[in-house]
């Protein structure tokens, strides 16, 4: 069984997130997480085949969506 980390604030998130952490933080499914990244709504970058999302990109997304 996979252990789930609970984040209480944006500052507690890792500096760089992967798709799984993004899914947990936003409480969304895998397809929705990939769509947010693919569409550019959440800024990301690739390291080889892995997608990484800066913590600040998630904060910006949340700030812009809440406004």
Short mmCIF file of C-alpha atoms in Angstrom, two decimals, residues 4-66:
data_model
loop_
_atom_site.label_atom_id
_atom_site.label_comp_id
_atom_site.label_asym_id
_atom_site.label_seq_id
_atom_site.Cartn_x
_atom_site.Cartn_y
_atom_site.Cartn_z
CA UNK A 4 0.04 9.35 1.10
CA UNK A 5 1.68 12.56 2.26
CA UNK A 6 -0.65 15.31 3.42
CA UNK A 7 0.34 18.85 2.46
CA UNK A 8 -1.24 21.63 4.48
CA UNK A 9 0.16 24.59 2.56
CA UNK A 10 1.83 25.36 -0.74
CA UNK A 11 5.14 25.89 1.09
CA UNK A 12 5.10 22.26 2.27
CA UNK A 13 5.05 20.96 -1.31
CA UNK A 14 8.32 19.80 -2.85
CA UNK A 15 10.05 22.41 -5.00
CA UNK A 16 9.28 20.26 -8.07
CA UNK A 17 6.24 17.99 -8.32
CA UNK A 18 5.48 14.98 -10.48
CA UNK A 19 2.09 14.09 -11.93
CA UNK A 20 1.17 11.90 -8.95
CA UNK A 21 1.75 14.71 -6.46
CA UNK A 22 -0.19 17.14 -8.68
CA UNK A 23 -3.08 14.67 -8.73
CA UNK A 24 -3.07 14.45 -4.93
CA UNK A 25 -2.76 18.20 -4.36
CA UNK A 26 -5.60 19.11 -6.73
CA UNK A 27 -7.61 15.97 -5.95
CA UNK A 28 -7.96 15.17 -9.66
CA UNK A 29 -7.44 12.13 -11.82
CA UNK A 30 -4.46 11.27 -13.98
CA UNK A 31 -6.14 12.31 -17.25
CA UNK A 32 -7.08 15.71 -15.82
CA UNK A 33 -3.56 16.27 -14.50
CA UNK A 34 -2.02 15.44 -17.88
CA UNK A 35 -4.55 17.70 -19.63
CA UNK A 36 -3.66 20.66 -17.39
CA UNK A 37 0.01 20.16 -18.25
CA UNK A 38 -0.56 19.43 -21.95
CA UNK A 39 -2.75 22.50 -22.41
CA UNK A 40 -0.24 24.77 -20.69
CA UNK A 41 -2.62 25.74 -17.91
CA UNK A 42 0.06 24.49 -15.51
CA UNK A 43 3.63 25.17 -16.61
CA UNK A 44 5.88 22.11 -16.69
CA UNK A 45 9.11 20.80 -18.12
CA UNK A 46 10.49 17.41 -19.09
CA UNK A 47 13.56 15.60 -17.88
CA UNK A 48 13.86 12.75 -20.33
CA UNK A 49 10.42 11.16 -20.35
CA UNK A 50 9.43 12.48 -16.93
CA UNK A 51 7.19 15.53 -16.48
CA UNK A 52 8.05 17.91 -13.65
CA UNK A 53 5.92 20.79 -12.40
CA UNK A 54 7.43 23.69 -10.43
CA UNK A 55 5.66 24.35 -7.12
CA UNK A 56 5.23 28.00 -8.17
CA UNK A 57 3.39 26.89 -11.32
CA UNK A 58 0.80 25.14 -9.14
CA UNK A 59 0.52 28.22 -6.91
CA UNK A 60 0.03 30.45 -9.98
CA UNK A 61 -2.63 28.10 -11.38
CA UNK A 62 -4.54 28.12 -8.10
CA UNK A 63 -4.29 31.91 -7.80
CA UNK A 64 -5.52 32.45 -11.37
CA UNK A 65 -8.36 29.93 -11.08
CA UNK A 66 -9.60 31.32 -7.77
#
